[in-house]
PDB file of C-alpha atoms in Angstrom:
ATOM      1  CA  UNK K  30       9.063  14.334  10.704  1.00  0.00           C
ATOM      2  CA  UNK K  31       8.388  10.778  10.564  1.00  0.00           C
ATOM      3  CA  UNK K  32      10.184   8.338   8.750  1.00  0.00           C
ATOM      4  CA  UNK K  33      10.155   4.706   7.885  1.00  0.00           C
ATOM      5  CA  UNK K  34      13.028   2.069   7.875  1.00  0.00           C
ATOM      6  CA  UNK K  35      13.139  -0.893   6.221  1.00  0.00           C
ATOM      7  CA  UNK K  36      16.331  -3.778   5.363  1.00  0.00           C
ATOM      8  CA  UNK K  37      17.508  -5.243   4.222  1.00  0.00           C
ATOM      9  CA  UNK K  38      16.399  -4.234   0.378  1.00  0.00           C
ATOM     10  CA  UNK K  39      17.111  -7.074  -0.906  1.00  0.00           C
ATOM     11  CA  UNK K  40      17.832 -10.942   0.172  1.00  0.00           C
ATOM     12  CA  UNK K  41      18.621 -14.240  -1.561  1.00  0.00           C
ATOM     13  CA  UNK K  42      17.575 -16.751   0.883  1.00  0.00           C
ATOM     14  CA  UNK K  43      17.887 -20.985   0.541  1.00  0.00           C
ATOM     15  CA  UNK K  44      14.652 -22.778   0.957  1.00  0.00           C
ATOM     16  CA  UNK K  45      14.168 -24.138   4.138  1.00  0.00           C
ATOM     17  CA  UNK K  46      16.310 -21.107   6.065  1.00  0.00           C
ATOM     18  CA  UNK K  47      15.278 -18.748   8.449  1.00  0.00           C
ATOM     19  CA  UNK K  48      14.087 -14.987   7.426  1.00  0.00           C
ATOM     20  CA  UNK K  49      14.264 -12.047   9.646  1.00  0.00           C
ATOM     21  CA  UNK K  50      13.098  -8.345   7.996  1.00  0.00           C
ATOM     22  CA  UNK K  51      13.112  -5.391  10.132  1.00  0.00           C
ATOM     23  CA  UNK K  52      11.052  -2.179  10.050  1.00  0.00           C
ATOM     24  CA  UNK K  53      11.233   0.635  11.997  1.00  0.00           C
ATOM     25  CA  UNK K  54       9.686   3.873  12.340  1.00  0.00           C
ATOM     26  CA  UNK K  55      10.652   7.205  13.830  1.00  0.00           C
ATOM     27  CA  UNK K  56       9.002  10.199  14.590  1.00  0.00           C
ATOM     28  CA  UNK K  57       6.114   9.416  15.480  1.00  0.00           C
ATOM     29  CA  UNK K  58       4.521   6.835  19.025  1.00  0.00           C
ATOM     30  CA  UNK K  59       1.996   4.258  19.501  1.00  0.00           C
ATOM     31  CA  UNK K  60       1.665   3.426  15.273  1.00  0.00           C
ATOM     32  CA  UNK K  61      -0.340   0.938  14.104  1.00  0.00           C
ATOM     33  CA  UNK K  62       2.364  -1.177  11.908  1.00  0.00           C
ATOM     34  CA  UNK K  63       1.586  -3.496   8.705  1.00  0.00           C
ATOM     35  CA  UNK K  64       3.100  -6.308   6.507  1.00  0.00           C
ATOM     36  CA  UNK K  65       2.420  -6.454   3.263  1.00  0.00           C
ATOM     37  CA  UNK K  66       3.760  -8.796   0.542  1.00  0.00           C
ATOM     38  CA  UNK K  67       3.096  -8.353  -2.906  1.00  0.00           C
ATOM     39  CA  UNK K  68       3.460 -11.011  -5.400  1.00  0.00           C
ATOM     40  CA  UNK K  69       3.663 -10.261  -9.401  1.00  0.00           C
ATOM     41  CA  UNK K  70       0.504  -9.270 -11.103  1.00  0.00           C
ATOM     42  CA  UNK K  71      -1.197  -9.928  -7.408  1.00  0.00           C
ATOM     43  CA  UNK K  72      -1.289  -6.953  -6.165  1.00  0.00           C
ATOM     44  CA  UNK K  73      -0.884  -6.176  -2.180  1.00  0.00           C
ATOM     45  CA  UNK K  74      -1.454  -9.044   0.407  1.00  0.00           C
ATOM     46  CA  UNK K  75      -2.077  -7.404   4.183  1.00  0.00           C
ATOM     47  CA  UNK K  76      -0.164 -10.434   6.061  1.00  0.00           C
ATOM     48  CA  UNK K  77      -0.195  -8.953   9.516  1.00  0.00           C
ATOM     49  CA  UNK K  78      -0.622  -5.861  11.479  1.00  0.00           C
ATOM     50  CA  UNK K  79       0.226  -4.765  14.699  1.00  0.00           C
ATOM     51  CA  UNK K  80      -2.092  -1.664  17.181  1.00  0.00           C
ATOM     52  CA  UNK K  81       1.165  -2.000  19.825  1.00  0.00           C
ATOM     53  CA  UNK K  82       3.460  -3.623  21.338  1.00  0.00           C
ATOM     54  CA  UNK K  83       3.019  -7.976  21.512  1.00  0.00           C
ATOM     55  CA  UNK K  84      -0.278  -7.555  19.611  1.00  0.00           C
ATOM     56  CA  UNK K  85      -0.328  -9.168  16.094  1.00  0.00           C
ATOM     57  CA  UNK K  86      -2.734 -10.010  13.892  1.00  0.00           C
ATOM     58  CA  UNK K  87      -2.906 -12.240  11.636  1.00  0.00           C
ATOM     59  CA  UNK K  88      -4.737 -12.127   8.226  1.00  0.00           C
ATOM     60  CA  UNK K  89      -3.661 -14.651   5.984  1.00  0.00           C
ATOM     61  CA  UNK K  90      -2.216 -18.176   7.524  1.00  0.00           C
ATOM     62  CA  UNK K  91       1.275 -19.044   6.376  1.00  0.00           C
ATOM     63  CA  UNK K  92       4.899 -19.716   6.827  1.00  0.00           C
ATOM     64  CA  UNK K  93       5.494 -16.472   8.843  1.00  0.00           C
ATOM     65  CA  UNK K  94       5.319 -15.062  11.948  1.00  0.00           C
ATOM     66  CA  UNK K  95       5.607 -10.948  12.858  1.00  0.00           C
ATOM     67  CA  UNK K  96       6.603  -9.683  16.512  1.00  0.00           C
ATOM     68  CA  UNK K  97       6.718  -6.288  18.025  1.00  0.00           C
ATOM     69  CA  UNK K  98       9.055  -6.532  20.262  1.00  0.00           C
ATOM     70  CA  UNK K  99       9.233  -1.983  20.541  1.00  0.00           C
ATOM     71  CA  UNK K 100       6.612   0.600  20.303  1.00  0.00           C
ATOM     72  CA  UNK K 101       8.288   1.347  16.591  1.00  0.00           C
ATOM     73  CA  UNK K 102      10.014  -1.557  15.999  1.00  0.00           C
ATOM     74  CA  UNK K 103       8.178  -4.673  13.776  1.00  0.00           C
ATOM     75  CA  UNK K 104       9.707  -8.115  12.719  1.00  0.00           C
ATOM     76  CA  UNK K 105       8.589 -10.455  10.017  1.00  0.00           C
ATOM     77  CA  UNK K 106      10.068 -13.965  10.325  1.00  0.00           C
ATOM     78  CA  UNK K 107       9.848 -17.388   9.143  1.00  0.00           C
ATOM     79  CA  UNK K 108      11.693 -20.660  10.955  1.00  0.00           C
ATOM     80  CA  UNK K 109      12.004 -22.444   7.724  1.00  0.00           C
ATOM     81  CA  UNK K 110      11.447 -20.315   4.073  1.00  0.00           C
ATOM     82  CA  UNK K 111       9.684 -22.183   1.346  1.00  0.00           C
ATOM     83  CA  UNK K 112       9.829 -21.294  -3.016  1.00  0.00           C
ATOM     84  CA  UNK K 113       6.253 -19.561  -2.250  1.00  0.00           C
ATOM     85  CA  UNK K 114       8.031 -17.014   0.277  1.00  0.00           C
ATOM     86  CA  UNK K 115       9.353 -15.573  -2.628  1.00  0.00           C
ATOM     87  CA  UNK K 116       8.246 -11.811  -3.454  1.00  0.00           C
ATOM     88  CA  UNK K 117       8.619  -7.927  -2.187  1.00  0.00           C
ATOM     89  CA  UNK K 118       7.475  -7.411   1.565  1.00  0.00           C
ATOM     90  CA  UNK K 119       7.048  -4.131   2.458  1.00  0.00           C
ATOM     91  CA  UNK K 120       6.091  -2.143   5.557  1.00  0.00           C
ATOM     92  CA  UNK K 121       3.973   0.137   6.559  1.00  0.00           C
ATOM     93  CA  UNK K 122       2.558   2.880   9.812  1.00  0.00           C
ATOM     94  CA  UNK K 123      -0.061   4.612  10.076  1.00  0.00           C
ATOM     95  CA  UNK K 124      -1.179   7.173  12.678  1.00  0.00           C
ATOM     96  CA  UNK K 125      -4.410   6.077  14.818  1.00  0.00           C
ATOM     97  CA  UNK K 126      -7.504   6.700  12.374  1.00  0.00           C
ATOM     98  CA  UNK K 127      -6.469   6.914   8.702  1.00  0.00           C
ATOM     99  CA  UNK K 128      -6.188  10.823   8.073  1.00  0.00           C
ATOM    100  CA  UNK K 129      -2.904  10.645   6.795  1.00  0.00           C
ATOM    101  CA  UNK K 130      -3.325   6.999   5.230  1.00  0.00           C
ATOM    102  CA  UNK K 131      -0.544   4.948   5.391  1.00  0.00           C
ATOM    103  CA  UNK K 132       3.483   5.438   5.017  1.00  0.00           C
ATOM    104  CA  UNK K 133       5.169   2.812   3.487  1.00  0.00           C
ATOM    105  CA  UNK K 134       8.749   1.785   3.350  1.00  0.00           C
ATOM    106  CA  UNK K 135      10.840   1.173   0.564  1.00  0.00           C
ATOM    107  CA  UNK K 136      11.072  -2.573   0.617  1.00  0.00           C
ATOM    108  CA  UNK K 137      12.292  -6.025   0.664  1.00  0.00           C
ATOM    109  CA  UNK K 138      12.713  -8.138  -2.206  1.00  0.00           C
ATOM    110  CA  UNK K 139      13.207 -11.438  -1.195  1.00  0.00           C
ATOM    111  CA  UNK K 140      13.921 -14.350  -3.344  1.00  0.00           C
ATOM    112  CA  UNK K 141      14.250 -17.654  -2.296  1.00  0.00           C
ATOM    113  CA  UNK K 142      16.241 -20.210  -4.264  1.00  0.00           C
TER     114      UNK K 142
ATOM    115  CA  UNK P   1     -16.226  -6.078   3.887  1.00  0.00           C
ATOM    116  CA  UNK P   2     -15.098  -3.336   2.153  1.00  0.00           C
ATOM    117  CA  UNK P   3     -13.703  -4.425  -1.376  1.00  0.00           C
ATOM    118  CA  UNK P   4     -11.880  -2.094  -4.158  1.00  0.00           C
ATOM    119  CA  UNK P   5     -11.564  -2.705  -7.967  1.00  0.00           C
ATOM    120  CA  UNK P   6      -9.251  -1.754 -10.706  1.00  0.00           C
ATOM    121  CA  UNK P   7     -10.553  -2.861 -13.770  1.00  0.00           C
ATOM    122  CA  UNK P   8      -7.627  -1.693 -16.412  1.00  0.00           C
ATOM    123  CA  UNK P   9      -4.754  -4.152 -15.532  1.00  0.00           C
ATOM    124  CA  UNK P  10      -2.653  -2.359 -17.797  1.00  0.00           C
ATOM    125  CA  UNK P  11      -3.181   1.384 -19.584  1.00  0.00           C
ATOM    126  CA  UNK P  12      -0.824   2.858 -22.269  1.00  0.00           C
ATOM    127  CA  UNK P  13      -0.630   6.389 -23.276  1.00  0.00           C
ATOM    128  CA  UNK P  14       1.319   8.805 -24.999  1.00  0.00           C
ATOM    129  CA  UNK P  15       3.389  11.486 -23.364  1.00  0.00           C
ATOM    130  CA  UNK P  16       1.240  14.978 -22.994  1.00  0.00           C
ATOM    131  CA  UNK P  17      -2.125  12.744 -23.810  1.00  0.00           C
ATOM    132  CA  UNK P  18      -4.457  13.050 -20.561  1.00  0.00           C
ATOM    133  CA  UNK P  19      -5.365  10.046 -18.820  1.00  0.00           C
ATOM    134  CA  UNK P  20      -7.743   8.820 -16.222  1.00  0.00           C
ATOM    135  CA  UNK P  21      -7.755   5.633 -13.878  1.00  0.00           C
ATOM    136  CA  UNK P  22     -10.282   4.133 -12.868  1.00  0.00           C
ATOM    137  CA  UNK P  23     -11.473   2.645  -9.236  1.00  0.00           C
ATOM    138  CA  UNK P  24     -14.762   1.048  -8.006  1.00  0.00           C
ATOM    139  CA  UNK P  25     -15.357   0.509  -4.273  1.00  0.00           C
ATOM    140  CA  UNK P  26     -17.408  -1.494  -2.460  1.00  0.00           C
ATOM    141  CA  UNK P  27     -18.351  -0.062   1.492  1.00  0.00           C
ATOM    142  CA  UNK P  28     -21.517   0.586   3.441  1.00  0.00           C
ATOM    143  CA  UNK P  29     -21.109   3.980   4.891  1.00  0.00           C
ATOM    144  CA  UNK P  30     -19.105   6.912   4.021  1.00  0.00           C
ATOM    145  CA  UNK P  31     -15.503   5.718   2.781  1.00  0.00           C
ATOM    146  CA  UNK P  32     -11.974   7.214   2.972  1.00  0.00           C
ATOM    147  CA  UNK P  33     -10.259   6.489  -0.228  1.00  0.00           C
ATOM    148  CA  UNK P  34      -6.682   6.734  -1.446  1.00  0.00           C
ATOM    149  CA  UNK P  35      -4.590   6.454  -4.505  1.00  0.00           C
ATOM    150  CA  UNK P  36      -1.028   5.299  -3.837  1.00  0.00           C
ATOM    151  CA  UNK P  37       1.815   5.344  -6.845  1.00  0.00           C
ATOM    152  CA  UNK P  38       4.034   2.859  -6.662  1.00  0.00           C
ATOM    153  CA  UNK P  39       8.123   3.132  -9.052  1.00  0.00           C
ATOM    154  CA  UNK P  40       9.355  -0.184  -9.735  1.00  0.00           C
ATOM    155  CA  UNK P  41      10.814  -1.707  -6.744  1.00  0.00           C
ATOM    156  CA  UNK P  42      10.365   1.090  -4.533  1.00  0.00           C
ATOM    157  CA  UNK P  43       7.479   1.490  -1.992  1.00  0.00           C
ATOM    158  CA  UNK P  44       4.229   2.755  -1.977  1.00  0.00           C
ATOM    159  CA  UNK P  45       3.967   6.867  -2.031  1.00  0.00           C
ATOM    160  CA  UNK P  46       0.472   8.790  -1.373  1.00  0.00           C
ATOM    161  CA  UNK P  47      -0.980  10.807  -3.994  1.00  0.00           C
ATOM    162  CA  UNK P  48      -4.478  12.104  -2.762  1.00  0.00           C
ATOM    163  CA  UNK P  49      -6.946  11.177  -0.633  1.00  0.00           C
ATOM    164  CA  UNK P  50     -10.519  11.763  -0.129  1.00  0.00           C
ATOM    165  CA  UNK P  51     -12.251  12.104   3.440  1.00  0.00           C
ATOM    166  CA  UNK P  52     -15.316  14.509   3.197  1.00  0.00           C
ATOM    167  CA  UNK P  53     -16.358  17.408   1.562  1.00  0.00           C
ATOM    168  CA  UNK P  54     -15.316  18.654  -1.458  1.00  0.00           C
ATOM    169  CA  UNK P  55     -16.000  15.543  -3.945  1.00  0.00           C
ATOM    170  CA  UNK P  56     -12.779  16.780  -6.394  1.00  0.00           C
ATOM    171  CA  UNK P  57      -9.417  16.220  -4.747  1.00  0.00           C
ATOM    172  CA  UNK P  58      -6.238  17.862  -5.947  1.00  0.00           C
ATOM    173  CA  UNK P  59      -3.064  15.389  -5.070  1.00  0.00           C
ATOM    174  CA  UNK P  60       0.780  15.640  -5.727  1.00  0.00           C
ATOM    175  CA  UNK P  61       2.110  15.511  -9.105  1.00  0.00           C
ATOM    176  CA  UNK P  62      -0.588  17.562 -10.602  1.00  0.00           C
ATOM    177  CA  UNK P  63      -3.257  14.415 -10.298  1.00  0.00           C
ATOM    178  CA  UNK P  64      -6.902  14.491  -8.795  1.00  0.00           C
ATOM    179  CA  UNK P  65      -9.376  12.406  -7.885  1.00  0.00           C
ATOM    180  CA  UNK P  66     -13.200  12.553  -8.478  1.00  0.00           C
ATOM    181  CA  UNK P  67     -15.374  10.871  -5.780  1.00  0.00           C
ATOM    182  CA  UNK P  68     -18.517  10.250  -6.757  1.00  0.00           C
ATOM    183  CA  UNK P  69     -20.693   8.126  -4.554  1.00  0.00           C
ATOM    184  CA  UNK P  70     -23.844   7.274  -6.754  1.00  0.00           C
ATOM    185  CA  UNK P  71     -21.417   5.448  -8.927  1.00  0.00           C
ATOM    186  CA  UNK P  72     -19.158   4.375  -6.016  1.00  0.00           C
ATOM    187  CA  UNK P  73     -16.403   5.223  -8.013  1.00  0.00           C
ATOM    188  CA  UNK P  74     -12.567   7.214  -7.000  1.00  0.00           C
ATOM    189  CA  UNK P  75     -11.201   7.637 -10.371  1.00  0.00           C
ATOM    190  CA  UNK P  76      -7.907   9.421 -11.181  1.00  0.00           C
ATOM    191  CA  UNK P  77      -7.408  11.820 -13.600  1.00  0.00           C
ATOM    192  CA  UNK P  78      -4.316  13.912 -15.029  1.00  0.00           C
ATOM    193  CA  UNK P  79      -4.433  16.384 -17.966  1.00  0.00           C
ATOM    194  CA  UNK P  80      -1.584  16.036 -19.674  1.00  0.00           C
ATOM    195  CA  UNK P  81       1.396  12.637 -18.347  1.00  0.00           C
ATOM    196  CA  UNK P  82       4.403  12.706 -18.282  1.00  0.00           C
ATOM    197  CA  UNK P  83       7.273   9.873 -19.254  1.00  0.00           C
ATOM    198  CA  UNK P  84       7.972   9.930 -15.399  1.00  0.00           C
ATOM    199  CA  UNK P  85       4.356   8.893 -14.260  1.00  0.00           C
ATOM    200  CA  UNK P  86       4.954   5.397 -15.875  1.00  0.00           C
ATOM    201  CA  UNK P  87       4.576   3.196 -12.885  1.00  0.00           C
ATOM    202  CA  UNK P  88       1.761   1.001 -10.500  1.00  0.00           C
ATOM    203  CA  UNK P  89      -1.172   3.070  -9.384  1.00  0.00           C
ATOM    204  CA  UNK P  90      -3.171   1.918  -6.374  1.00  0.00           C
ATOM    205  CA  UNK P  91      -6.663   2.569  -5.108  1.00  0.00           C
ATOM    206  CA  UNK P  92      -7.651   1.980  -1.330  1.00  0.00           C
ATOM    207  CA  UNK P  93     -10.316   2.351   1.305  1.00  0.00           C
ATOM    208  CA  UNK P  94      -9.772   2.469   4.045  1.00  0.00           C
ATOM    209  CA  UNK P  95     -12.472   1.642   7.305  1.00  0.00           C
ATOM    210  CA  UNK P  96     -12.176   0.339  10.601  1.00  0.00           C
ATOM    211  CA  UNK P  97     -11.776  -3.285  11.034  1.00  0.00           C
ATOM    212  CA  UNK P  98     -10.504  -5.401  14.428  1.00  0.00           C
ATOM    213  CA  UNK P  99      -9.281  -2.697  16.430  1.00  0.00           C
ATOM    214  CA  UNK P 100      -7.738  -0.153  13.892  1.00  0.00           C
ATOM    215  CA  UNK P 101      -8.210   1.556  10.517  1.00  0.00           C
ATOM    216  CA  UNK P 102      -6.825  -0.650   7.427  1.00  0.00           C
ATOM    217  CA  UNK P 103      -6.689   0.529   4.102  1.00  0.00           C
ATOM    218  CA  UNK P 104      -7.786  -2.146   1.275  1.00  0.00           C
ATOM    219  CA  UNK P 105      -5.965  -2.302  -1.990  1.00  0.00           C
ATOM    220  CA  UNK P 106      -7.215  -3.264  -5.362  1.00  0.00           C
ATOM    221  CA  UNK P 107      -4.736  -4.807  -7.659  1.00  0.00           C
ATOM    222  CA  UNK P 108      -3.468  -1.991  -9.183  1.00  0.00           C
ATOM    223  CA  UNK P 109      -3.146  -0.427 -13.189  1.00  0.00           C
ATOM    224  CA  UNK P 110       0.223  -0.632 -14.337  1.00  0.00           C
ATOM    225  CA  UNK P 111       0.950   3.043 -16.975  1.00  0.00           C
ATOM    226  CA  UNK P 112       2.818   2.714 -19.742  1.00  0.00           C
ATOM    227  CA  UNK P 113       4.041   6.202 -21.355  1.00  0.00           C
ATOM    228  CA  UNK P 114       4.887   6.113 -25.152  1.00  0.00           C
ATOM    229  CA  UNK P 115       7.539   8.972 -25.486  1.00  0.00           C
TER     230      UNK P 115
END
């Protein structure tokens, strides 16, 4: 079955340092891959999303950058984090066409400080 | 662009009382729609979703779903809740965009359950 990785859960991060969260996914090849972040009260922001490997897309401009550097591997980053980076980022695959919707993972809470 | 809305930001209901969420979509042809639950700090988990045919979808956790597209509406509906269905509740469709499927959230009901 497939499954969906996601880590650290959570991470207290100075402004101005650099963020790396990894997701993986097993199980399954060739998923389309998503970042989400969702704020308090704001629901769920799509920040990027991936259809394979070194293809990103990017739906909201900002402080971070995603790579997808494996078939089932995808990295959010940021060089330098800012107060507004704060929030939980989570993950998410999904087969090609929606039949089964999307998987998520379990999470990142990320506060910056 | 498709476009989903939730307009309860917050519902409360008693334990055993039956309870129904509601979801508006905006889309030009036939839609795929979801409802995702979401625990605090925990991820997003699939409860139903609706492709074609039958317009009354039975999910996980004893919810359903009633499409009905003159009203372009996906609501949610459970007889009787229990305390352990306080949480977020999440409506999507989903349609293809730049190269791929995405699903398109509203901003969610948070349930309350009064023991």
């Amino acid at each position: 079955s497939q499954t969906i990785h996601q880590w650290p859960a959570t991470l207290v991060q100075p402004v101005g340092s650099p963020l790396s969260l990894e997701c993986t996914v097993e199980g399954t090849s060739n998923p389309n891959l998503y970042w989400y972040r969702q704020a308090a009260g704001r629901g769920l922001q799509l920040l990027f999303y991936s259809v394979g490997i070194g293809q990103i897309s990017s739906e909201v401009p900002q402080n971070l950058s995603a790579s997808r550097p494996q078939d089932r591997q995808f990295i959010l980053s940021s060089k330098k984090l800012l107060l507004s980076d704060s929030g939980f980022y989570l993950c998410a695959w999904s087969a090609q066409g929606l039949l089964y919707g999307y998987t998520f993972g379990s999470g990142t809470r990320l506060t910056v400080v | 662009a498709q476009s989903v809305t939730q307009p309860d930001i917050h519902i409360t209901v008693s334990e055993g009382a039956s309870l129904e969420l509601r979801c508006n979509y905006s889309y030009g042809a036939t839609p795929y729609l979801f409802w995702y639950v979401q625990s605090p700090g925990q991820g997003l988990q699939l409860l139903l979703k609706y492709f074609s045919g039958d317009t009354l979808v039975q999910g996980i956790k004893g919810f359903e779903a009633e499409f009905k597209r003159s009203q372009s509406s996906f609501n949610l509906r459970k007889p009787s809740v229990h305390w352990s269905d306080a949480a977020e509740y999440f409506c999507a469709v989903g349609a293809l965009g730049a190269g791929s499927y995405q699903l398109t959230f509203g901003k969610g009901t948070k349930l309350s359950v009064i023991p």
